[in-house]
mmCIF file of C-alpha atoms in Angstrom:
data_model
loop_
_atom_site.group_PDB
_atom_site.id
_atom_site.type_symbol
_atom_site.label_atom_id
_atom_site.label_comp_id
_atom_site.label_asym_id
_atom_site.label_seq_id
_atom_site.Cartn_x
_atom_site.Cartn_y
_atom_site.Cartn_z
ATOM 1 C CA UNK A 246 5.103 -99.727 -13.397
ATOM 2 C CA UNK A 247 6.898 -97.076 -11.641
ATOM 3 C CA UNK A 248 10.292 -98.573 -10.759
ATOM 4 C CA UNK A 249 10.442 -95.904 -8.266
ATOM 5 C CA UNK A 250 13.997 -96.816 -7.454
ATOM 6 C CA UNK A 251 17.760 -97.071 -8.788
ATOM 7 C CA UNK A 252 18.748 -100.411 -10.284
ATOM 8 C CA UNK A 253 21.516 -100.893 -8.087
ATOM 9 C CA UNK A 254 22.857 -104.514 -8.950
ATOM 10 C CA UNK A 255 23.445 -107.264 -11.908
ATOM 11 C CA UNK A 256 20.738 -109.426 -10.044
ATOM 12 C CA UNK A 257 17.723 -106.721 -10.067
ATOM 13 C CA UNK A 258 18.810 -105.725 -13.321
ATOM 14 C CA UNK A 259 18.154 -109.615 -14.638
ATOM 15 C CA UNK A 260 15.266 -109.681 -12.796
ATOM 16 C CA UNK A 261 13.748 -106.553 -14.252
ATOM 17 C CA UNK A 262 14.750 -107.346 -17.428
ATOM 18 C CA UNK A 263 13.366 -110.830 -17.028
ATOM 19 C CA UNK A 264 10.068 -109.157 -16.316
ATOM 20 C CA UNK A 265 10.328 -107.114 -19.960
ATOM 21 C CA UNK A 266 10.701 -110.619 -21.326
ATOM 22 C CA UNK A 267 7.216 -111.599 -19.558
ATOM 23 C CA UNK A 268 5.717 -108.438 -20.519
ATOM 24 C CA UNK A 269 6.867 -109.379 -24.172
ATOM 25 C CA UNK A 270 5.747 -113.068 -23.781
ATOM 26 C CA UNK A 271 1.845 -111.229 -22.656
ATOM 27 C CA UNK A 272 1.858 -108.776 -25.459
ATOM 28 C CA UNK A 273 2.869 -111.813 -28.236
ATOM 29 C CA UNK A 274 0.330 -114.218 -26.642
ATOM 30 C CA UNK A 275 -2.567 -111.791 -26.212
ATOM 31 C CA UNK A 276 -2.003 -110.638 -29.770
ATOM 32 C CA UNK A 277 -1.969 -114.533 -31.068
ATOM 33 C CA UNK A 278 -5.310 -114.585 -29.258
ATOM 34 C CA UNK A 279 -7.102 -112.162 -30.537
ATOM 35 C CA UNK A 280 -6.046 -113.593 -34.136
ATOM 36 C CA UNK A 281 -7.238 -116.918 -33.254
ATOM 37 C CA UNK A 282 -10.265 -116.136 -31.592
ATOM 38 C CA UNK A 283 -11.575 -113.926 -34.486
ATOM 39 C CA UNK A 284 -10.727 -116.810 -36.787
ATOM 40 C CA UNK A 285 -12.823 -118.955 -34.809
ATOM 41 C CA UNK A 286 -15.603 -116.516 -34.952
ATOM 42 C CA UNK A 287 -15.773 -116.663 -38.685
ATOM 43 C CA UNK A 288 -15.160 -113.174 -38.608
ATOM 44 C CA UNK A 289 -12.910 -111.732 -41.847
ATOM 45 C CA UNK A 290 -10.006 -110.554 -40.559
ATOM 46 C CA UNK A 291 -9.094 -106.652 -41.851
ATOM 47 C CA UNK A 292 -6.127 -106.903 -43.606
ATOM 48 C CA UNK A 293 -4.961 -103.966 -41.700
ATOM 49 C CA UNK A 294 -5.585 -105.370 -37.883
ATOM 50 C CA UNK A 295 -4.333 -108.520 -39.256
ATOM 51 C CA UNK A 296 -0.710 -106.744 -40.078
ATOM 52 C CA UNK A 297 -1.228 -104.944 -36.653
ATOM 53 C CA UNK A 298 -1.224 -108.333 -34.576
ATOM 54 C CA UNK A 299 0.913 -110.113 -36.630
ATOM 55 C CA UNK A 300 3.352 -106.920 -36.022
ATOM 56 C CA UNK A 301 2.989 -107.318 -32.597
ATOM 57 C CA UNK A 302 3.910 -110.656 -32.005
ATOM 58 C CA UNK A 303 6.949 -110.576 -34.418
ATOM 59 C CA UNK A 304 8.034 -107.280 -32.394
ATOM 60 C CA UNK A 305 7.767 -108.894 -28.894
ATOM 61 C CA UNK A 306 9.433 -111.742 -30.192
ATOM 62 C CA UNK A 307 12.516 -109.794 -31.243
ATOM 63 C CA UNK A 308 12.221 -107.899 -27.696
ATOM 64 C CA UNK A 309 12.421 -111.156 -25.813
ATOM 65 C CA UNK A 310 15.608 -111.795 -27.929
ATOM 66 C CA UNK A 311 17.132 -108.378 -27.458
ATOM 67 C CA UNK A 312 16.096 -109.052 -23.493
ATOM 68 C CA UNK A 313 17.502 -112.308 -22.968
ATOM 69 C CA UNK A 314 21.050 -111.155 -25.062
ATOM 70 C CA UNK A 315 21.443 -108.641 -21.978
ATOM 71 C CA UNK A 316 20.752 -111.216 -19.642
ATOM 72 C CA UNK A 317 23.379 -113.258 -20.849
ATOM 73 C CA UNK A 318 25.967 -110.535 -20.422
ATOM 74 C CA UNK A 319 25.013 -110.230 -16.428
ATOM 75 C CA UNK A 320 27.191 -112.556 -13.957
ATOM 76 C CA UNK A 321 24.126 -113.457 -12.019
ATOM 77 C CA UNK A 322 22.273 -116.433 -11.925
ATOM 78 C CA UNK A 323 18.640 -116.077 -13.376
ATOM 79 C CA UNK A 324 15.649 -115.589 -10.982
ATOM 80 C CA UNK A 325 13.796 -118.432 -11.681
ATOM 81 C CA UNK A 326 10.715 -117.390 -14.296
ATOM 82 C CA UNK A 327 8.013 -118.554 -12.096
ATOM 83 C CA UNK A 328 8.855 -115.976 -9.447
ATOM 84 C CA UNK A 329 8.909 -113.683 -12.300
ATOM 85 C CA UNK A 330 5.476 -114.690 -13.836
ATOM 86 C CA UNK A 331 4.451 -114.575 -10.415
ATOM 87 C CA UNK A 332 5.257 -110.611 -10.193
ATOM 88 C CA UNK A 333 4.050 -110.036 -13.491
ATOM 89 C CA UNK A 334 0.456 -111.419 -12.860
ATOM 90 C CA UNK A 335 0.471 -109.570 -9.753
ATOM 91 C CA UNK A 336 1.222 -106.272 -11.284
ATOM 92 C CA UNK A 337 -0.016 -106.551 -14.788
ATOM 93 C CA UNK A 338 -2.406 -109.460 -14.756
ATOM 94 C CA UNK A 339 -5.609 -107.579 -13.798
ATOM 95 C CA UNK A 340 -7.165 -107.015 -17.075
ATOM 96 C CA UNK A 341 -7.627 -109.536 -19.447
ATOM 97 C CA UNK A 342 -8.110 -109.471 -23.003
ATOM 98 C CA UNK A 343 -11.633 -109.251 -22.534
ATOM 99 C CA UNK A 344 -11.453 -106.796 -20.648
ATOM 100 C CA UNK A 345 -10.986 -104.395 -23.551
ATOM 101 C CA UNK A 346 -13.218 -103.032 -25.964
ATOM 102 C CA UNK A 347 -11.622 -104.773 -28.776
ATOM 103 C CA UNK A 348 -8.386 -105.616 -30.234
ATOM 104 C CA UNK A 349 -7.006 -102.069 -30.695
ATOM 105 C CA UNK A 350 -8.139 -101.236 -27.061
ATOM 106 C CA UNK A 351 -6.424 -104.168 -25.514
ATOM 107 C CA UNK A 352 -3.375 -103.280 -28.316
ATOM 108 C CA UNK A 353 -3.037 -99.907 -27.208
ATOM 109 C CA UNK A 354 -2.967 -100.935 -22.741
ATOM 110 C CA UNK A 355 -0.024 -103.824 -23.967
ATOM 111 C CA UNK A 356 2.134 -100.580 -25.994
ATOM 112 C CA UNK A 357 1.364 -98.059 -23.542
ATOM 113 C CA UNK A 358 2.663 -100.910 -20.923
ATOM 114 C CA UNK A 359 5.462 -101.856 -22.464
ATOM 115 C CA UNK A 360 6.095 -98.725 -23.203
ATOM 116 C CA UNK A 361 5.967 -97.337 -19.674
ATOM 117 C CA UNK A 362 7.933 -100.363 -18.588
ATOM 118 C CA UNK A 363 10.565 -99.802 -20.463
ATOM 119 C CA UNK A 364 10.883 -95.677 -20.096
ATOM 120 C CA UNK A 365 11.132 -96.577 -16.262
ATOM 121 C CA UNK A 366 13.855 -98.871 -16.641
ATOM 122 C CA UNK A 367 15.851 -96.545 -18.361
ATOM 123 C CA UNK A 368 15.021 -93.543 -15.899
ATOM 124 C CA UNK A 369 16.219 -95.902 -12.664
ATOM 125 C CA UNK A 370 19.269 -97.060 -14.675
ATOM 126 C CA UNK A 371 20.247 -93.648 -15.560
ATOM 127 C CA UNK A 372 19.169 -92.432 -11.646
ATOM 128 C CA UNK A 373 22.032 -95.312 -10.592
ATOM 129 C CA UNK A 374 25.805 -94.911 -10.243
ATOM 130 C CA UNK A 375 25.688 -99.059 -10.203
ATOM 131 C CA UNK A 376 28.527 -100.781 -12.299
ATOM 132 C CA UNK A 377 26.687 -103.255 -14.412
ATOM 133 C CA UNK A 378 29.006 -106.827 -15.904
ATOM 134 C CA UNK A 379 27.339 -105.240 -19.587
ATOM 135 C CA UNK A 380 28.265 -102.161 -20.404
ATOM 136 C CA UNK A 381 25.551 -99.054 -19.703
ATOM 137 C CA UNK A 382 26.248 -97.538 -23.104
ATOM 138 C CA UNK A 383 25.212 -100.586 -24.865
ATOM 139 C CA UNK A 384 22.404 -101.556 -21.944
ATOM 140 C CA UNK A 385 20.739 -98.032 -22.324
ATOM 141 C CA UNK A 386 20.868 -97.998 -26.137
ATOM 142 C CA UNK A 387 19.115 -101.395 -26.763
ATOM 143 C CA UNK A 388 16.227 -100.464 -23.986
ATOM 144 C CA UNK A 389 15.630 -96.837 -25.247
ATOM 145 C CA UNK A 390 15.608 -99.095 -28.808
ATOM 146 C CA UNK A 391 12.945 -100.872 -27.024
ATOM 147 C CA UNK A 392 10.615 -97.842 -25.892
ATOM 148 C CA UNK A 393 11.177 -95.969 -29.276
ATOM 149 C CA UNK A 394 9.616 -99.177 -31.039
ATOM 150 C CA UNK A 395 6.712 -99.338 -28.018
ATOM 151 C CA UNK A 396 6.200 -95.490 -28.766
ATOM 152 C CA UNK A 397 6.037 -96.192 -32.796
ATOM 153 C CA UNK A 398 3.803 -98.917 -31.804
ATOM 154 C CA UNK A 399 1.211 -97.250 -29.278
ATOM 155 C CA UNK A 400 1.149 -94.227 -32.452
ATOM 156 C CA UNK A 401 0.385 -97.100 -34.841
ATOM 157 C CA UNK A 402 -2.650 -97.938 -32.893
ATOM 158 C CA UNK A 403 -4.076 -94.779 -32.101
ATOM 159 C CA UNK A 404 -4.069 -93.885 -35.421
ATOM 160 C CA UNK A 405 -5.860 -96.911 -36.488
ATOM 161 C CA UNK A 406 -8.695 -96.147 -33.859
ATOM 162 C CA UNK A 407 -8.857 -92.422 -35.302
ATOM 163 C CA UNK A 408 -9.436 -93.655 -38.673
ATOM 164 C CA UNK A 409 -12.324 -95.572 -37.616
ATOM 165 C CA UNK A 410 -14.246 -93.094 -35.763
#
């Protein structure tokens, strides 16, 4: 997602940081998915994907927290999370996890999103001159938090898939 643009007020700041917490919600339900479904299938679950997924969701869990604790500081109302979802779908919703070659592929598209997500947030913050109701210092520092752990994460999985060529 290229924000393409400077956040310029407490309302499209909640709104974009509402979308990290859908992003999050995606990357935590996908991962419970995969889990289930190769339980279902019988299949034995590597101990070492196993610690991947179960990573994952705990991760986007804490992200949603982190998310919501910023929203909180903002005097705006909330856009309403269907709008949201609705945005999401539209700009992330085109693969499924089926899509992928696997768990690690379909790991690896949710970090790098994320990821991305969150580096361009940062860049259009930074790119404004906006006067945020939380302070920037504090905003900046929890999302750059964010994309470091995406970053550590999208590593994680490519060097699972190396191992296994």
């Amino acid at each position: 997602m290229s924000l393409g643009q400077q956040v310029g007020s407490d309302r499209q700041l909640a709104r974009l940081l509402q979308i990290g917490i859908v992003l999050e919600e995606v990357v935590e339900a996908r991962a419970s998915r995969h889990y289930q479904s190769l339980a279902e299938e019988d299949r034995t679950l590597d101990a070492e994907i196993e610690a991947l997924l179960e990573g994952a969701a705990t991760e986007s869990a804490d992200h949603r927290k982190r998310l919501e604790a910023l929203i909180e500081g903002l005097t705006v109302d909330s856009v309403p999370f269907d709008e949201i979802e609705t945005l999401v779908e539209a700009r992330y919703g085109q693969t499924k996890p089926e899509d992928f070659d696997g768990v690690l592929y379909d790991q690896l598209c949710n970090e790098e999103t994320a990821y991305k997500f969150y580096d361009d947030l940062i860049e259009a913050i930074e790119a404004s001159d906006a006067e945020f109701s939380v302070d920037r210092q504090r905003l900046l520092e929890v999302l750059r938090g964010l994309r470091e752990e995406e970053r550590d994460g999208v590593e994680e999985v490519t060097q699972i898939m190396e191992e296994r060529e």
